[in-house]
Structure formats: C-alpha cells, structure tokens
mmCIF file with all atom_site columns, C-alpha atoms in Angstrom:
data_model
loop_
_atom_site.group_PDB
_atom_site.id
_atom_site.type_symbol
_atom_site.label_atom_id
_atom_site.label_alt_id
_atom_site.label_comp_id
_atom_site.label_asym_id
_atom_site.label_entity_id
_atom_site.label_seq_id
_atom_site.pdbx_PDB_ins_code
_atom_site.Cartn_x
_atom_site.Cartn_y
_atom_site.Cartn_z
_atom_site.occupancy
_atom_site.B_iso_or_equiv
_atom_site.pdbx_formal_charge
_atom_site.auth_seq_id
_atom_site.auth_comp_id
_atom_site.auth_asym_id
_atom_site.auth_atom_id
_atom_site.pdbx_PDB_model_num
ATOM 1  C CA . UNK F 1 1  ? -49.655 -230.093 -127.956 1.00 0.00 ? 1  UNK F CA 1
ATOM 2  C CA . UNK F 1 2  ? -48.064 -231.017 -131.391 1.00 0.00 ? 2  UNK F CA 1
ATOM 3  C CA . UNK F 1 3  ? -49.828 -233.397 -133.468 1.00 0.00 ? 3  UNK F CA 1
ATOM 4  C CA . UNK F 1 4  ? -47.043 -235.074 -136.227 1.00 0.00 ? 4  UNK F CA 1
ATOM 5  C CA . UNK F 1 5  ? -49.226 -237.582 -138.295 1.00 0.00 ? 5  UNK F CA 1
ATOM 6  C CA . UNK F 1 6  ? -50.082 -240.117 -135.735 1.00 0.00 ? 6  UNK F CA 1
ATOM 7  C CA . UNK F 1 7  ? -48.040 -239.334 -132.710 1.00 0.00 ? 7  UNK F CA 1
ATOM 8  C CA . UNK F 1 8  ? -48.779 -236.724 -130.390 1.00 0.00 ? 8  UNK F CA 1
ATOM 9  C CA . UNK F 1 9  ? -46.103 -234.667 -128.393 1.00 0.00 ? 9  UNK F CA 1
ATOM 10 C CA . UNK F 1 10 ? -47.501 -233.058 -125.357 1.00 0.00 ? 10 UNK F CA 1
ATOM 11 C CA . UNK F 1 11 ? -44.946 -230.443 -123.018 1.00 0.00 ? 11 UNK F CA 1
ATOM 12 C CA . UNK F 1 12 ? -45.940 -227.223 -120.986 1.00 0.00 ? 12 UNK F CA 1
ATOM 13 C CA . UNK F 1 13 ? -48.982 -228.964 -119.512 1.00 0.00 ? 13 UNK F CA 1
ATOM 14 C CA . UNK F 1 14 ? -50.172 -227.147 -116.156 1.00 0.00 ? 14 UNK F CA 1
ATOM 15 C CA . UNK F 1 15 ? -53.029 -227.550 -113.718 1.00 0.00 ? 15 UNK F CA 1
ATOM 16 C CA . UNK F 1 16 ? -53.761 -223.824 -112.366 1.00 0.00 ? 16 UNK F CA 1
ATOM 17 C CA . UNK F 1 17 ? -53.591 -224.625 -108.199 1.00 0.00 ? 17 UNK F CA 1
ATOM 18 C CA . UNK F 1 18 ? -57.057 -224.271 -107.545 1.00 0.00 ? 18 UNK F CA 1
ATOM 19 C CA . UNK F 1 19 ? -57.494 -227.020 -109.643 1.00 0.00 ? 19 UNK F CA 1
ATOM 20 C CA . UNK F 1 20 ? -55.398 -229.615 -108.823 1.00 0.00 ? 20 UNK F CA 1
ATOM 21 C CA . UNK F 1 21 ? -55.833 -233.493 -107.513 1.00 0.00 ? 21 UNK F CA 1
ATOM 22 C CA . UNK F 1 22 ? -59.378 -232.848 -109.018 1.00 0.00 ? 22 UNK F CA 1
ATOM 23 C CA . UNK F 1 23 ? -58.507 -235.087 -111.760 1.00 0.00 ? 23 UNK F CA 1
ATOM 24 C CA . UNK F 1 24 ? -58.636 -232.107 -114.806 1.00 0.00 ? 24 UNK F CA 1
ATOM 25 C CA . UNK F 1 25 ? -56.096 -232.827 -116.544 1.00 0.00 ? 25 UNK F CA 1
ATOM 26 C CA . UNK F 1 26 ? -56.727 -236.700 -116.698 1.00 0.00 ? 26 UNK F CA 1
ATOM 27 C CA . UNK F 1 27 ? -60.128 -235.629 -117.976 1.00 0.00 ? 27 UNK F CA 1
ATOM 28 C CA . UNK F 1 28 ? -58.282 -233.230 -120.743 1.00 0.00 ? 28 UNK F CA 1
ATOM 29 C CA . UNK F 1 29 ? -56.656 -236.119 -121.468 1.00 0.00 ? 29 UNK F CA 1
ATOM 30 C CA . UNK F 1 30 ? -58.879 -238.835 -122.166 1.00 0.00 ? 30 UNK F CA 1
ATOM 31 C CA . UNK F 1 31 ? -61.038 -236.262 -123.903 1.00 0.00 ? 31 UNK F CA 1
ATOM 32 C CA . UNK F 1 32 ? -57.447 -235.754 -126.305 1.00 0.00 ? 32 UNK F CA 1
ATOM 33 C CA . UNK F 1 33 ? -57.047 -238.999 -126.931 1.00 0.00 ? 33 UNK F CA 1
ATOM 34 C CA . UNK F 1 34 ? -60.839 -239.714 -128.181 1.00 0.00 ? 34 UNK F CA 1
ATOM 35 C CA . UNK F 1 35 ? -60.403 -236.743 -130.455 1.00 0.00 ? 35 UNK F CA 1
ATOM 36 C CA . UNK F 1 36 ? -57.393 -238.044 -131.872 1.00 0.00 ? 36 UNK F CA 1
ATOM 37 C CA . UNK F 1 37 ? -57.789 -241.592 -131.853 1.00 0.00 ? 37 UNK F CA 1
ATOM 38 C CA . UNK F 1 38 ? -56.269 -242.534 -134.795 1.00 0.00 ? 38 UNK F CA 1
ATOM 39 C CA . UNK F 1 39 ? -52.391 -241.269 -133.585 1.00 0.00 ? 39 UNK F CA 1
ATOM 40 C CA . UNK F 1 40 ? -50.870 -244.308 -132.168 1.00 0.00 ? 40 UNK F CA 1
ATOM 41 C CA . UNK F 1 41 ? -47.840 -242.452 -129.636 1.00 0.00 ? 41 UNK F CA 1
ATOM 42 C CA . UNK F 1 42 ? -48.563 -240.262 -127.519 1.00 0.00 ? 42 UNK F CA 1
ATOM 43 C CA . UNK F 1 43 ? -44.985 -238.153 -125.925 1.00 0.00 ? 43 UNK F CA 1
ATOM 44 C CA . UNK F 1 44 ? -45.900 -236.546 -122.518 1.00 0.00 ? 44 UNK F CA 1
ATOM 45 C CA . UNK F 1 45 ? -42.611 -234.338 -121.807 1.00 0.00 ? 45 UNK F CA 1
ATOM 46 C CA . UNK F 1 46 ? -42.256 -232.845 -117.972 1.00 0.00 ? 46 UNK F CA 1
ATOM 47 C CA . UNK F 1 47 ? -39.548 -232.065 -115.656 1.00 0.00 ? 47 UNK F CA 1
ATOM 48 C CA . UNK F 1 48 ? -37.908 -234.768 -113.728 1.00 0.00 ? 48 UNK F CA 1
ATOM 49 C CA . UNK F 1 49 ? -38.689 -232.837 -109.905 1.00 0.00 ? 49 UNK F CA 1
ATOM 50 C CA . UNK F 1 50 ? -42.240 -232.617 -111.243 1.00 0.00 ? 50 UNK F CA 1
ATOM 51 C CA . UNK F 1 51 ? -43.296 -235.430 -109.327 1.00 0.00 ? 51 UNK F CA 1
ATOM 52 C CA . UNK F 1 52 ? -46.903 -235.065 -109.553 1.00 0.00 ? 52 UNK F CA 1
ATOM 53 C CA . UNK F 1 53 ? -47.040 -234.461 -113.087 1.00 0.00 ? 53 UNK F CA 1
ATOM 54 C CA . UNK F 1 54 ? -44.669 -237.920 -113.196 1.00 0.00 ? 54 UNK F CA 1
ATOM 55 C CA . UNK F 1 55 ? -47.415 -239.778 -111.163 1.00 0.00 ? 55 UNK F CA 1
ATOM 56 C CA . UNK F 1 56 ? -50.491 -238.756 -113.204 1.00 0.00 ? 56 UNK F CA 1
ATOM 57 C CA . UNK F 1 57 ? -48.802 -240.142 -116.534 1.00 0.00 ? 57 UNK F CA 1
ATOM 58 C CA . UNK F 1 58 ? -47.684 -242.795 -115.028 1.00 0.00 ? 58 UNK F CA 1
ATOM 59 C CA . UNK F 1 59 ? -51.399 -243.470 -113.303 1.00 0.00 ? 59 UNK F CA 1
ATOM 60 C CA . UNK F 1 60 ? -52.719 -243.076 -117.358 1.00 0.00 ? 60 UNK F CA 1
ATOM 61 C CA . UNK F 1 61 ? -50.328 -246.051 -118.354 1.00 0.00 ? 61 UNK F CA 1
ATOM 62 C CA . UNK F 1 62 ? -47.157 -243.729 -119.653 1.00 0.00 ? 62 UNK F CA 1
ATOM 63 C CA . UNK F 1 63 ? -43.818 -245.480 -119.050 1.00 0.00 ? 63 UNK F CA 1
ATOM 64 C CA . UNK F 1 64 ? -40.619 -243.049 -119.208 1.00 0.00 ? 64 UNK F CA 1
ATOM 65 C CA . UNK F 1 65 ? -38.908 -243.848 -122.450 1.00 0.00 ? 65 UNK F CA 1
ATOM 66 C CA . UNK F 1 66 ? -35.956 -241.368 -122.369 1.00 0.00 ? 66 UNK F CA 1
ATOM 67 C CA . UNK F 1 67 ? -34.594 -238.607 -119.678 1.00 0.00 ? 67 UNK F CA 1
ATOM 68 C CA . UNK F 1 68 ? -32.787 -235.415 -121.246 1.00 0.00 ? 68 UNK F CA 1
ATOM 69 C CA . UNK F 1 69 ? -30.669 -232.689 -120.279 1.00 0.00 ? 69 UNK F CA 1
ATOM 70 C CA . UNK F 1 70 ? -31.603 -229.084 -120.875 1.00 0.00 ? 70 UNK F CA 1
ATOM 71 C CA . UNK F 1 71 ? -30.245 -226.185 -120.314 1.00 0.00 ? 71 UNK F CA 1
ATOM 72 C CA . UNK F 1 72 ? -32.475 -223.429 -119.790 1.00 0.00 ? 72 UNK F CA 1
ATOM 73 C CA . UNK F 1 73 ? -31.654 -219.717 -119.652 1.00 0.00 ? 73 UNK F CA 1
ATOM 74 C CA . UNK F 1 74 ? -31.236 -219.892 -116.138 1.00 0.00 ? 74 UNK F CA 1
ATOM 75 C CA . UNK F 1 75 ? -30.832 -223.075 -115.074 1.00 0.00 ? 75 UNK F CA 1
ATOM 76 C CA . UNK F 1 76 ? -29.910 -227.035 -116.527 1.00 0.00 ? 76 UNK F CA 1
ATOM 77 C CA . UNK F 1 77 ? -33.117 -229.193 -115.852 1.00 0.00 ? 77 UNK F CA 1
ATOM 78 C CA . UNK F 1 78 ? -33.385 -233.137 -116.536 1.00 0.00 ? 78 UNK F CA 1
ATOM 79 C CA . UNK F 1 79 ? -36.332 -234.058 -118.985 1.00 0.00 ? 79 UNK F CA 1
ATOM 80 C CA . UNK F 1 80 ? -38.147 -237.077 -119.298 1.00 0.00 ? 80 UNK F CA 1
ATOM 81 C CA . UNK F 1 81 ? -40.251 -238.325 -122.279 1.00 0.00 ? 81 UNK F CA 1
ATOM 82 C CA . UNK F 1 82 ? -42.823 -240.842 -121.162 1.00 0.00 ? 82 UNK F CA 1
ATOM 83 C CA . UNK F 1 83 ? -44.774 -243.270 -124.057 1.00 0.00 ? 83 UNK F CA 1
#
C-alpha cells in the first residue's frame, strides 16, 4: 500500500489459495485501518474480472468510484478504484 498524508491507496492485494474465503484479508484490513486511523480515504484498486476481490470491498463498505483502462504488456485490462 501507499500511504499519501491521509488517504491510503491499496493495489496488488492477493490472498495465497490456501487461504482464501477464510476472511484474511478482511482481517489485514481492519487491522490497516486501526493502524492508520487518522487517513480519511482509503483507494482499493483491482481488476474488473476479479470478482471476488470486487465482493470483499464491497462487503467492507467500498463503493466503485472510477473504472480505468490499462494496458498492460500483454494485455488491456479495465480497473476499478473503489472509496
């Protein structure tokens, strides 16, 4: 994650398989957000065809605020920024 005075900015985020639907990374989370509870935004940036990563912010209260276009090395992918 990036921290930029009071908003946070977090991409790249990934749940190793043996892990997942165990709830770890909405315990990283919330353990985040109590260490920085002073920032006041928090950006969660994931692919649009991730759609589990998609319901997990949205389960923690994250609404998408913006979709973008990127063009990777190998392939364009749609981003979306949720707040």
């Amino acid at each position: 994650f990036i921290l930029e005075q009071d908003e946070i900015y977090l991409s790249h985020a990934a749940t190793h398989s043996a892990f997942k639907q165990r709830g770890v990374f909405t315990e990283l989370f919330k353990t985040l957000v109590q260490q920085y509870s002073t920032c006041k935004v928090y950006y969660l940036f994931t692919r649009r065809k991730n759609e589990p990563a998609c319901k997990v912010y949205q389960k923690l209260g994250f609404v998408i605020s913006e979709t973008r276009k990127r063009k990777a090395t190998y392939e364009s992918e749609e981003y979306i920024c949720f707040e």
